[in-house]
mmCIF file of C-alpha atoms and ligand atoms in Angstrom:
data_model
loop_
_atom_site.group_PDB
_atom_site.id
_atom_site.type_symbol
_atom_site.label_atom_id
_atom_site.label_comp_id
_atom_site.label_asym_id
_atom_site.label_seq_id
_atom_site.Cartn_x
_atom_site.Cartn_y
_atom_site.Cartn_z
ATOM 1 C CA MET A 857 37.898 -85.596 34.556
ATOM 2 C CA LYS A 858 35.630 -82.864 33.315
ATOM 3 C CA ARG A 859 33.156 -83.688 30.295
ATOM 4 C CA VAL A 860 34.139 -81.193 27.739
ATOM 5 C CA GLY A 861 31.681 -79.952 25.139
ATOM 6 C CA ILE A 862 30.648 -77.595 22.043
ATOM 7 C CA ILE A 863 27.938 -75.637 23.130
ATOM 8 C CA GLY A 864 27.790 -73.587 19.824
ATOM 9 C CA THR A 865 29.067 -73.206 16.448
ATOM 10 C CA GLY A 866 29.292 -70.088 13.947
ATOM 11 C CA SER A 867 31.123 -69.294 10.870
ATOM 12 C CA TYR A 868 30.863 -66.238 8.382
ATOM 13 C CA LEU A 869 32.292 -66.128 4.846
ATOM 14 C CA PRO A 870 32.905 -62.774 3.152
ATOM 15 C CA GLU A 871 30.450 -61.923 0.397
ATOM 16 C CA LYS A 872 32.335 -61.489 -2.823
ATOM 17 C CA ILE A 873 32.461 -64.925 -4.987
ATOM 18 C CA LEU A 874 35.374 -65.449 -7.083
ATOM 19 C CA THR A 875 34.654 -68.308 -9.648
ATOM 20 C CA ASN A 876 37.226 -70.027 -11.542
ATOM 21 C CA LEU A 877 35.579 -68.220 -14.678
ATOM 22 C CA ASP A 878 36.711 -65.117 -13.047
ATOM 23 C CA ILE A 879 40.372 -66.169 -12.639
ATOM 24 C CA GLU A 880 40.504 -67.585 -16.318
ATOM 25 C CA LYS A 881 40.386 -63.878 -16.954
ATOM 26 C CA PHE A 882 43.562 -62.890 -15.789
ATOM 27 C CA LEU A 883 45.553 -66.304 -15.445
ATOM 28 C CA ASP A 884 46.776 -69.067 -17.520
ATOM 29 C CA THR A 885 44.252 -71.876 -16.338
ATOM 30 C CA SER A 886 40.579 -72.886 -16.876
ATOM 31 C CA ASP A 887 37.484 -73.620 -14.912
ATOM 32 C CA GLU A 888 37.747 -77.156 -16.463
ATOM 33 C CA TRP A 889 41.504 -77.718 -14.892
ATOM 34 C CA ILE A 890 40.568 -76.388 -11.660
ATOM 35 C CA TYR A 891 37.285 -78.131 -11.130
ATOM 36 C CA THR A 892 38.664 -81.598 -12.582
ATOM 37 C CA ARG A 893 42.013 -81.208 -10.757
ATOM 38 C CA THR A 894 40.615 -79.892 -7.284
ATOM 39 C CA GLY A 895 37.043 -79.940 -7.201
ATOM 40 C CA ILE A 896 36.700 -76.208 -6.494
ATOM 41 C CA ARG A 897 34.231 -74.017 -8.495
ATOM 42 C CA SER A 898 34.802 -70.818 -6.509
ATOM 43 C CA ARG A 899 36.030 -69.317 -3.228
ATOM 44 C CA ARG A 900 35.341 -65.974 -1.150
ATOM 45 C CA VAL A 901 37.298 -63.020 -1.039
ATOM 46 C CA ALA A 902 37.314 -60.493 2.038
ATOM 47 C CA ALA A 903 36.507 -57.116 1.078
ATOM 48 C CA PRO A 904 39.503 -54.664 1.055
ATOM 49 C CA ASP A 905 38.585 -53.233 4.592
ATOM 50 C CA GLU A 906 38.146 -56.529 5.909
ATOM 51 C CA VAL A 907 40.696 -58.329 8.378
ATOM 52 C CA THR A 908 40.935 -61.606 9.696
ATOM 53 C CA SER A 909 39.545 -60.235 13.308
ATOM 54 C CA ASP A 910 36.493 -58.801 11.674
ATOM 55 C CA LEU A 911 35.694 -62.386 9.816
ATOM 56 C CA CYS A 912 36.406 -64.258 13.407
ATOM 57 C CA LYS A 913 34.524 -61.511 15.143
ATOM 58 C CA VAL A 914 31.065 -62.502 13.410
ATOM 59 C CA ALA A 915 31.805 -66.223 13.250
ATOM 60 C CA CYS A 916 32.194 -65.770 17.329
ATOM 61 C CA GLU A 917 29.183 -64.072 17.796
ATOM 62 C CA ARG A 918 27.104 -66.516 15.894
ATOM 63 C CA ALA A 919 28.761 -69.418 17.775
ATOM 64 C CA MET A 920 28.004 -67.439 20.883
ATOM 65 C CA GLU A 921 24.472 -66.678 20.088
ATOM 66 C CA MET A 922 24.025 -70.451 19.439
ATOM 67 C CA ALA A 923 25.375 -71.274 23.083
ATOM 68 C CA GLY A 924 23.423 -68.388 24.758
ATOM 69 C CA VAL A 925 26.716 -66.909 26.101
ATOM 70 C CA LYS A 926 27.625 -63.270 26.432
ATOM 71 C CA ALA A 927 31.158 -61.925 25.644
ATOM 72 C CA ASP A 928 31.752 -61.309 29.679
ATOM 73 C CA ASP A 929 31.316 -65.166 29.992
ATOM 74 C CA ILE A 930 34.601 -65.885 27.773
ATOM 75 C CA ASP A 931 37.494 -66.267 29.831
ATOM 76 C CA LEU A 932 40.155 -67.544 26.830
ATOM 77 C CA ILE A 933 40.009 -67.071 23.000
ATOM 78 C CA ILE A 934 42.214 -69.394 20.891
ATOM 79 C CA LEU A 935 42.878 -68.130 17.296
ATOM 80 C CA ALA A 936 44.116 -70.771 14.847
ATOM 81 C CA THR A 937 45.217 -68.742 11.724
ATOM 82 C CA ILE A 938 48.395 -68.174 9.336
ATOM 83 C CA THR A 939 46.936 -64.936 8.587
ATOM 84 C CA PRO A 940 46.500 -62.688 11.553
ATOM 85 C CA ASP A 941 45.770 -59.213 11.254
ATOM 86 C CA THR A 942 49.386 -58.466 12.842
ATOM 87 C CA HIS A 943 52.074 -61.150 14.072
ATOM 88 C CA CYS A 944 52.415 -58.820 16.946
ATOM 89 C CA PRO A 945 49.954 -58.138 18.495
ATOM 90 C CA ALA A 946 48.442 -61.606 17.961
ATOM 91 C CA GLY A 947 45.485 -61.617 15.943
ATOM 92 C CA ALA A 948 43.436 -63.034 19.127
ATOM 93 C CA ASN A 949 44.412 -60.003 20.803
ATOM 94 C CA TRP A 950 42.706 -57.833 18.294
ATOM 95 C CA LEU A 951 39.686 -60.115 18.174
ATOM 96 C CA GLU A 952 39.071 -60.029 21.943
ATOM 97 C CA ALA A 953 39.091 -56.377 21.973
ATOM 98 C CA LYS A 954 36.521 -56.407 18.918
ATOM 99 C CA LEU A 955 34.451 -58.926 20.730
ATOM 100 C CA GLY A 956 34.878 -56.817 23.973
ATOM 101 C CA CYS A 957 35.297 -59.953 25.810
ATOM 102 C CA ASP A 958 37.352 -58.099 28.481
ATOM 103 C CA ARG A 959 37.713 -60.919 30.794
ATOM 104 C CA ALA A 960 39.429 -63.232 28.295
ATOM 105 C CA VAL A 961 42.997 -64.205 27.709
ATOM 106 C CA SER A 962 43.855 -64.655 24.198
ATOM 107 C CA PHE A 963 46.407 -66.007 22.029
ATOM 108 C CA ASP A 964 47.167 -67.494 18.312
ATOM 109 C CA ILE A 965 47.811 -71.181 17.574
ATOM 110 C CA THR A 966 49.959 -71.447 13.974
ATOM 111 C CA ALA A 967 49.362 -75.186 12.567
ATOM 112 C CA ALA A 968 48.225 -74.146 9.395
ATOM 113 C CA CYS A 969 45.155 -76.220 7.832
ATOM 114 C CA SER A 970 45.232 -78.197 11.161
ATOM 115 C CA GLY A 971 44.849 -75.118 13.329
ATOM 116 C CA PHE A 972 41.201 -75.478 14.391
ATOM 117 C CA ILE A 973 41.764 -78.906 15.979
ATOM 118 C CA PHE A 974 45.058 -78.035 17.478
ATOM 119 C CA ALA A 975 43.171 -74.943 19.196
ATOM 120 C CA LEU A 976 40.354 -77.434 20.093
ATOM 121 C CA HIS A 977 43.059 -79.800 21.818
ATOM 122 C CA VAL A 978 44.637 -76.975 23.863
ATOM 123 C CA ALA A 979 41.164 -75.589 24.998
ATOM 124 C CA ASP A 980 39.966 -79.343 26.083
ATOM 125 C CA ARG A 981 43.064 -79.525 28.043
ATOM 126 C CA LEU A 982 42.905 -76.012 29.492
ATOM 127 C CA ILE A 983 39.326 -76.848 30.582
ATOM 128 C CA LYS A 984 40.085 -80.252 31.774
ATOM 129 C CA SER A 985 42.807 -78.800 34.292
ATOM 130 C CA GLY A 986 40.322 -76.385 35.622
ATOM 131 C CA SER A 987 42.435 -73.318 34.079
ATOM 132 C CA ASN A 988 39.382 -72.169 32.004
ATOM 133 C CA LYS A 989 35.892 -72.266 31.729
ATOM 134 C CA MET A 990 34.337 -70.770 28.600
ATOM 135 C CA VAL A 991 36.436 -70.670 25.657
ATOM 136 C CA LEU A 992 36.254 -69.580 21.999
ATOM 137 C CA VAL A 993 38.139 -71.864 19.591
ATOM 138 C CA VAL A 994 38.175 -69.808 16.450
ATOM 139 C CA ALA A 995 40.150 -70.039 13.183
ATOM 140 C CA GLY A 996 40.036 -67.608 10.305
ATOM 141 C CA GLU A 997 42.053 -66.779 7.206
ATOM 142 C CA ILE A 998 42.364 -64.410 4.484
ATOM 143 C CA MET A 999 44.621 -66.635 2.214
ATOM 144 C CA THR A 1000 43.567 -64.475 -0.887
ATOM 145 C CA ARG A 1001 46.344 -62.052 0.555
ATOM 146 C CA VAL A 1002 49.138 -64.146 0.844
ATOM 147 C CA VAL A 1003 48.907 -66.138 -2.045
ATOM 148 C CA ASN A 1004 50.917 -65.232 -5.205
ATOM 149 C CA TRP A 1005 48.113 -64.413 -7.881
ATOM 150 C CA LYS A 1006 50.416 -65.335 -10.602
ATOM 151 C CA GLU A 1007 51.152 -68.921 -9.423
ATOM 152 C CA ARG A 1008 48.690 -70.864 -10.872
ATOM 153 C CA GLU A 1009 49.818 -74.297 -9.377
ATOM 154 C CA SER A 1010 48.546 -72.702 -5.845
ATOM 155 C CA CYS A 1011 46.772 -69.467 -6.020
ATOM 156 C CA ILE A 1012 43.461 -71.254 -7.055
ATOM 157 C CA LEU A 1013 43.264 -73.349 -4.176
ATOM 158 C CA TRP A 1014 42.616 -70.729 -1.413
ATOM 159 C CA GLY A 1015 39.664 -68.620 -0.057
ATOM 160 C CA ASP A 1016 38.719 -66.467 2.900
ATOM 161 C CA GLY A 1017 36.384 -67.400 6.051
ATOM 162 C CA ALA A 1018 36.059 -67.994 9.741
ATOM 163 C CA GLY A 1019 34.586 -70.776 11.699
ATOM 164 C CA ALA A 1020 34.164 -70.809 15.727
ATOM 165 C CA ALA A 1021 33.299 -73.108 18.522
ATOM 166 C CA VAL A 1022 32.087 -72.607 22.241
ATOM 167 C CA VAL A 1023 33.721 -74.816 24.133
ATOM 168 C CA THR A 1024 32.965 -75.360 27.971
ATOM 169 C CA ALA A 1025 32.426 -78.050 30.819
ATOM 170 C CA THR A 1026 28.956 -79.216 30.450
ATOM 171 C CA ASP A 1027 27.002 -82.023 31.045
ATOM 172 C CA SER A 1028 25.083 -81.280 27.745
ATOM 173 C CA GLY A 1029 25.928 -80.300 24.457
ATOM 174 C CA ALA A 1030 28.308 -82.358 21.870
ATOM 175 C CA GLU A 1031 30.957 -83.955 24.052
ATOM 176 C CA VAL A 1032 34.544 -83.831 22.756
ATOM 177 C CA LEU A 1033 35.530 -87.481 22.949
ATOM 178 C CA SER A 1034 39.074 -86.953 22.292
ATOM 179 C CA THR A 1035 41.661 -84.680 20.128
ATOM 180 C CA HIS A 1036 44.943 -86.091 18.527
ATOM 181 C CA ILE A 1037 47.486 -83.516 17.333
ATOM 182 C CA ASN A 1038 50.955 -84.565 15.220
ATOM 183 C CA THR A 1039 53.624 -82.645 13.567
ATOM 184 C CA ASP A 1040 56.515 -83.664 11.635
ATOM 185 C CA GLY A 1041 59.107 -80.449 11.319
ATOM 186 C CA ALA A 1042 61.470 -82.384 9.043
ATOM 187 C CA ASN A 1043 59.481 -82.126 6.281
ATOM 188 C CA GLY A 1044 57.687 -78.482 6.620
ATOM 189 C CA ASP A 1045 59.410 -77.329 3.214
ATOM 190 C CA THR A 1046 56.396 -78.171 1.117
ATOM 191 C CA LEU A 1047 53.959 -75.693 2.132
ATOM 192 C CA LEU A 1048 55.903 -72.629 3.772
ATOM 193 C CA MET A 1049 55.901 -69.091 3.920
ATOM 194 C CA PRO A 1050 59.402 -68.499 3.625
ATOM 195 C CA GLY A 1051 59.487 -64.600 4.023
ATOM 196 C CA GLY A 1052 58.186 -62.314 6.882
ATOM 197 C CA GLY A 1053 59.960 -64.307 9.642
ATOM 198 C CA SER A 1054 63.358 -63.950 11.249
ATOM 199 C CA LYS A 1055 64.732 -65.927 8.439
ATOM 200 C CA THR A 1056 64.585 -62.569 6.114
ATOM 201 C CA THR A 1057 64.605 -60.110 8.703
ATOM 202 C CA PRO A 1058 64.171 -57.047 7.870
ATOM 203 C CA ILE A 1059 61.390 -57.706 5.187
ATOM 204 C CA SER A 1060 63.531 -56.249 2.114
ATOM 205 C CA TYR A 1061 62.748 -54.905 -1.544
ATOM 206 C CA GLU A 1062 64.639 -58.163 -2.353
ATOM 207 C CA SER A 1063 62.529 -60.499 -0.369
ATOM 208 C CA VAL A 1064 59.406 -59.137 -1.546
ATOM 209 C CA ASP A 1065 60.575 -58.617 -4.863
ATOM 210 C CA LYS A 1066 61.182 -62.707 -4.979
ATOM 211 C CA GLY A 1067 57.591 -62.962 -3.375
ATOM 212 C CA LEU A 1068 59.245 -64.711 -0.170
ATOM 213 C CA HIS A 1069 56.006 -63.465 1.655
ATOM 214 C CA PHE A 1070 53.715 -65.335 -0.400
ATOM 215 C CA LEU A 1071 52.546 -68.952 0.720
ATOM 216 C CA LYS A 1072 54.513 -71.550 -1.383
ATOM 217 C CA LEU A 1073 53.288 -74.993 -2.399
ATOM 218 C CA ILE A 1074 56.488 -76.950 -3.274
ATOM 219 C CA GLU A 1075 55.702 -79.966 -5.455
ATOM 220 C CA GLY A 1076 52.004 -80.071 -4.727
ATOM 221 C CA ASN A 1077 51.449 -83.621 -5.844
ATOM 222 C CA LYS A 1078 54.254 -84.707 -3.396
ATOM 223 C CA SER A 1079 52.200 -83.418 -0.279
ATOM 224 C CA PHE A 1080 49.183 -84.627 -2.019
ATOM 225 C CA LYS A 1081 50.189 -88.539 -1.282
ATOM 226 C CA VAL A 1082 51.406 -87.369 2.314
ATOM 227 C CA ALA A 1083 48.277 -85.819 2.828
ATOM 228 C CA VAL A 1084 46.108 -88.539 2.048
ATOM 229 C CA ASN A 1085 47.926 -90.935 4.345
ATOM 230 C CA LYS A 1086 48.047 -88.645 7.174
ATOM 231 C CA PHE A 1087 44.318 -87.681 6.988
ATOM 232 C CA ALA A 1088 43.802 -91.610 7.188
ATOM 233 C CA ASP A 1089 46.404 -91.889 10.095
ATOM 234 C CA ALA A 1090 44.615 -89.255 11.812
ATOM 235 C CA CYS A 1091 41.351 -90.719 11.689
ATOM 236 C CA GLU A 1092 42.365 -94.069 12.613
ATOM 237 C CA GLU A 1093 44.188 -92.460 15.667
ATOM 238 C CA ALA A 1094 40.986 -90.960 16.920
ATOM 239 C CA LEU A 1095 38.802 -93.935 16.205
ATOM 240 C CA ALA A 1096 41.261 -96.741 17.957
ATOM 241 C CA TYR A 1097 41.725 -94.181 20.969
ATOM 242 C CA ASN A 1098 37.970 -94.602 21.628
ATOM 243 C CA GLY A 1099 37.350 -98.327 20.534
ATOM 244 C CA TYR A 1100 35.532 -97.440 17.349
ATOM 245 C CA THR A 1101 35.952 -98.641 13.870
ATOM 246 C CA ILE A 1102 35.453 -96.602 10.632
ATOM 247 C CA GLU A 1103 32.000 -97.928 10.295
ATOM 248 C CA ASP A 1104 31.013 -96.019 13.398
ATOM 249 C CA PRO A 1105 31.243 -92.269 12.479
ATOM 250 C CA ASP A 1106 28.129 -90.684 10.942
ATOM 251 C CA VAL A 1107 29.653 -87.452 9.561
ATOM 252 C CA ILE A 1108 33.175 -87.359 8.513
ATOM 253 C CA ILE A 1109 34.387 -83.488 8.143
ATOM 254 C CA PRO A 1110 38.009 -83.634 6.716
ATOM 255 C CA HIS A 1111 39.736 -80.297 5.697
ATOM 256 C CA GLN A 1112 38.978 -79.403 2.312
ATOM 257 C CA ALA A 1113 42.333 -79.247 0.262
ATOM 258 C CA ASN A 1114 41.544 -81.326 -2.809
ATOM 259 C CA ILE A 1115 38.351 -83.328 -3.661
ATOM 260 C CA ARG A 1116 40.858 -85.703 -4.655
ATOM 261 C CA ILE A 1117 42.692 -86.052 -1.550
ATOM 262 C CA ILE A 1118 39.584 -86.305 0.220
ATOM 263 C CA GLN A 1119 38.338 -89.173 -2.225
ATOM 264 C CA GLY A 1120 41.479 -90.908 -1.642
ATOM 265 C CA MET A 1121 41.494 -90.936 2.139
ATOM 266 C CA ALA A 1122 37.822 -92.291 1.739
ATOM 267 C CA LYS A 1123 39.104 -95.113 -0.508
ATOM 268 C CA LYS A 1124 41.945 -95.817 2.006
ATOM 269 C CA LEU A 1125 39.616 -96.204 4.906
ATOM 270 C CA LYS A 1126 36.829 -97.762 2.950
ATOM 271 C CA VAL A 1127 34.475 -95.055 3.796
ATOM 272 C CA PRO A 1128 31.641 -94.280 1.583
ATOM 273 C CA MET A 1129 31.672 -90.561 0.327
ATOM 274 C CA GLU A 1130 28.088 -89.870 1.581
ATOM 275 C CA LYS A 1131 29.642 -89.899 4.954
ATOM 276 C CA VAL A 1132 32.020 -87.313 4.144
ATOM 277 C CA TYR A 1133 30.849 -83.504 4.406
ATOM 278 C CA LEU A 1134 31.860 -81.456 1.650
ATOM 279 C CA THR A 1135 32.528 -77.391 1.132
ATOM 280 C CA ILE A 1136 35.188 -77.465 -0.927
ATOM 281 C CA GLU A 1137 33.174 -76.611 -4.441
ATOM 282 C CA LYS A 1138 31.946 -73.343 -3.012
ATOM 283 C CA TYR A 1139 34.680 -72.408 -0.738
ATOM 284 C CA GLY A 1140 38.000 -74.184 -1.826
ATOM 285 C CA ASN A 1141 40.717 -74.324 0.930
ATOM 286 C CA ILE A 1142 40.267 -71.809 3.791
ATOM 287 C CA SER A 1143 43.345 -73.418 5.960
ATOM 288 C CA SER A 1144 42.636 -73.784 9.644
ATOM 289 C CA ALA A 1145 39.103 -72.014 8.822
ATOM 290 C CA THR A 1146 37.797 -75.013 6.660
ATOM 291 C CA VAL A 1147 37.094 -77.592 8.936
ATOM 292 C CA PRO A 1148 35.114 -75.393 11.586
ATOM 293 C CA ILE A 1149 33.202 -73.646 8.937
ATOM 294 C CA ALA A 1150 32.179 -77.211 7.472
ATOM 295 C CA LEU A 1151 31.385 -78.343 11.056
ATOM 296 C CA ASP A 1152 29.152 -75.084 11.753
ATOM 297 C CA GLU A 1153 27.477 -75.862 8.244
ATOM 298 C CA ALA A 1154 26.511 -79.262 8.856
ATOM 299 C CA VAL A 1155 24.985 -78.392 12.548
ATOM 300 C CA ARG A 1156 23.117 -75.750 10.814
ATOM 301 C CA ASP A 1157 21.588 -77.353 7.813
ATOM 302 C CA GLY A 1158 20.491 -80.911 9.978
ATOM 303 C CA THR A 1159 23.600 -83.174 8.951
ATOM 304 C CA ILE A 1160 24.836 -83.170 12.378
ATOM 305 C CA THR A 1161 22.067 -83.873 14.936
ATOM 306 C CA LYS A 1162 21.774 -85.040 18.421
ATOM 307 C CA ASP A 1163 23.682 -88.602 18.966
ATOM 308 C CA LYS A 1164 25.535 -88.418 15.899
ATOM 309 C CA LEU A 1165 29.137 -89.376 15.846
ATOM 310 C CA VAL A 1166 31.306 -86.689 14.147
ATOM 311 C CA LEU A 1167 35.080 -87.291 13.411
ATOM 312 C CA LEU A 1168 36.893 -84.416 12.417
ATOM 313 C CA THR A 1169 40.659 -84.952 10.348
ATOM 314 C CA ALA A 1170 43.045 -82.196 8.989
ATOM 315 C CA PHE A 1171 46.426 -82.335 7.386
ATOM 316 C CA GLY A 1172 48.535 -79.029 6.733
ATOM 317 C CA GLY A 1173 52.132 -77.205 6.571
ATOM 318 C CA GLY A 1174 54.410 -77.710 9.376
ATOM 319 C CA LEU A 1175 53.868 -80.394 8.690
ATOM 320 C CA THR A 1176 50.636 -80.780 10.938
ATOM 321 C CA TRP A 1177 48.059 -83.380 11.135
ATOM 322 C CA ALA A 1178 45.355 -83.995 13.621
ATOM 323 C CA SER A 1179 41.762 -85.289 14.467
ATOM 324 C CA SER A 1180 39.042 -85.404 16.949
ATOM 325 C CA LEU A 1181 35.962 -87.563 17.893
ATOM 326 C CA ILE A 1182 32.956 -85.750 19.143
ATOM 327 C CA ARG A 1183 29.635 -87.064 20.103
ATOM 328 C CA TRP A 1184 26.872 -84.575 19.180
HETATM 329 O O1 UT7 B 245 45.885 -77.751 3.032
HETATM 330 C C1 UT7 B 245 46.740 -78.758 2.908
HETATM 331 C C2 UT7 B 245 47.855 -78.762 1.775
HETATM 332 N N1 UT7 B 245 47.430 -78.814 0.555
HETATM 333 C C3 UT7 B 245 48.102 -79.522 -0.243
HETATM 334 O O2 UT7 B 245 49.136 -80.130 0.177
HETATM 335 C C4 UT7 B 245 47.661 -79.278 -1.640
HETATM 336 C C5 UT7 B 245 48.126 -80.802 -2.512
HETATM 337 N N2 UT7 B 245 48.325 -80.922 -3.779
HETATM 338 C C6 UT7 B 245 47.297 -80.585 -4.811
HETATM 339 O O3 UT7 B 245 46.258 -80.185 -4.316
HETATM 340 C C7 UT7 B 245 47.541 -80.723 -6.241
HETATM 341 O O4 UT7 B 245 48.708 -81.143 -6.114
HETATM 342 C C8 UT7 B 245 47.481 -79.554 -7.034
HETATM 343 C C9 UT7 B 245 46.152 -79.014 -7.062
HETATM 344 C C10 UT7 B 245 48.313 -78.401 -6.494
HETATM 345 C C11 UT7 B 245 48.073 -79.945 -8.541
HETATM 346 O O5 UT7 B 245 47.268 -80.717 -8.987
HETATM 347 P P1 UT7 B 245 48.043 -81.946 -9.786
HETATM 348 O O6 UT7 B 245 47.137 -82.896 -10.068
HETATM 349 O O7 UT7 B 245 49.155 -82.670 -8.764
HETATM 350 O O8 UT7 B 245 48.838 -81.113 -10.988
HETATM 351 P P2 UT7 B 245 50.477 -80.962 -11.242
HETATM 352 O O9 UT7 B 245 50.986 -80.048 -10.258
HETATM 353 O O10 UT7 B 245 51.233 -82.308 -11.222
HETATM 354 O O11 UT7 B 245 50.368 -80.373 -12.627
HETATM 355 C C12 UT7 B 245 49.842 -81.098 -13.762
HETATM 356 C C13 UT7 B 245 49.962 -80.103 -15.020
HETATM 357 C C14 UT7 B 245 51.318 -79.181 -15.046
HETATM 358 O O12 UT7 B 245 51.433 -79.259 -16.348
HETATM 359 P P3 UT7 B 245 52.602 -80.313 -17.043
HETATM 360 O O13 UT7 B 245 53.831 -80.036 -16.503
HETATM 361 O O14 UT7 B 245 51.970 -81.771 -16.952
HETATM 362 O O15 UT7 B 245 52.371 -79.645 -18.614
HETATM 363 C C15 UT7 B 245 50.965 -78.050 -14.550
HETATM 364 O O16 UT7 B 245 51.869 -76.923 -15.068
HETATM 365 O O17 UT7 B 245 48.824 -79.008 -14.714
HETATM 366 C C16 UT7 B 245 49.685 -77.809 -14.873
HETATM 367 N N3 UT7 B 245 48.753 -76.800 -13.865
HETATM 368 C C17 UT7 B 245 47.929 -76.032 -14.460
HETATM 369 N N4 UT7 B 245 47.198 -75.835 -15.692
HETATM 370 C C18 UT7 B 245 46.255 -75.141 -15.719
HETATM 371 C C19 UT7 B 245 48.860 -76.498 -12.629
HETATM 372 N N5 UT7 B 245 48.343 -75.806 -12.132
HETATM 373 C C20 UT7 B 245 47.542 -75.435 -13.028
HETATM 374 C C21 UT7 B 245 46.287 -74.434 -13.335
HETATM 375 N N6 UT7 B 245 45.820 -74.344 -14.724
HETATM 376 N N7 UT7 B 245 46.045 -73.718 -12.259
#
């Protein structure tokens, strides 16, 4: 069996910062409510002329630079996103062209906030099977364009950004020990974008008037409890598979949906918050891109160094939940 490794990471956050205090000016909310209920103080917002593939392009270039590989070396691009530039062609196809990865094949994966780990899972299997050699696993979102800025329960949660990793068969570099993916389609109606698909075809004035094209969070406090449990389940799945216990990981990188969900997970697993890497305060929830952005920041700021055991875990719409254990 081939050893699959991560040889470079990269991320990109748009320049514009939207703080809770900015949001207070146009929405019936407060910095105090948002911060105490979610742990978020600010989020990034893409410039009007930026699209998802632009954010991903910079994240990929940074990952490729760290890995020391060129566009021509890449033979596969897997983009996790729920906010592609267009639904057809796939967001990954636009990205492939922008990166000049002429040898690569590219496609999207839709798994909401768990998307990056789903994409890593597919890359791991395709490399192990011998089908692909040098893979860009990337996640990017412009969430601020698909939320309803009049719905205070959910719009305050989201932000924009992209994160990427270069994944390949290698004897050096961080080893992907395992990846685990799960779905529960029967309970997918709690976090969804009801319009824009075949359910509302053609997109009509009526569907737009009803705001069906926006991301909806139905009964956020219900998904809150499910999220705590699924985060913990996903961690336990990866640890048990590799014969580790919760004491073993040096760094835990959870998807960042709400600081209270992360604290709930840590309490359930009996893991100290010092081991949990956080970006939520400054970036909010960037759906699929949250995990790879945090991973890249943890690598670049020295939190993750050689031999550290890193546990990734995520939960999102679908429902989806996933985990991965990586020996750096
Ligand atoms: O990425 C993975 C998927 N993400 C999730 O699954 C999100 C999980 N859910 C959550 O993070 C939290 O449930 C929310 C942040 C969405 C909401 O927090 P909560 O503590 O569960 O609040 P709540 O929905 O129970 O609402 C409590 C109160 C309500 O007022 P009343 O009915 O008690 O008078 C809301 O109207 O807070 C009110 N409220 C707000 N107040 C000020 C809701 N949103 C806001 C707001 N500002 N932005």
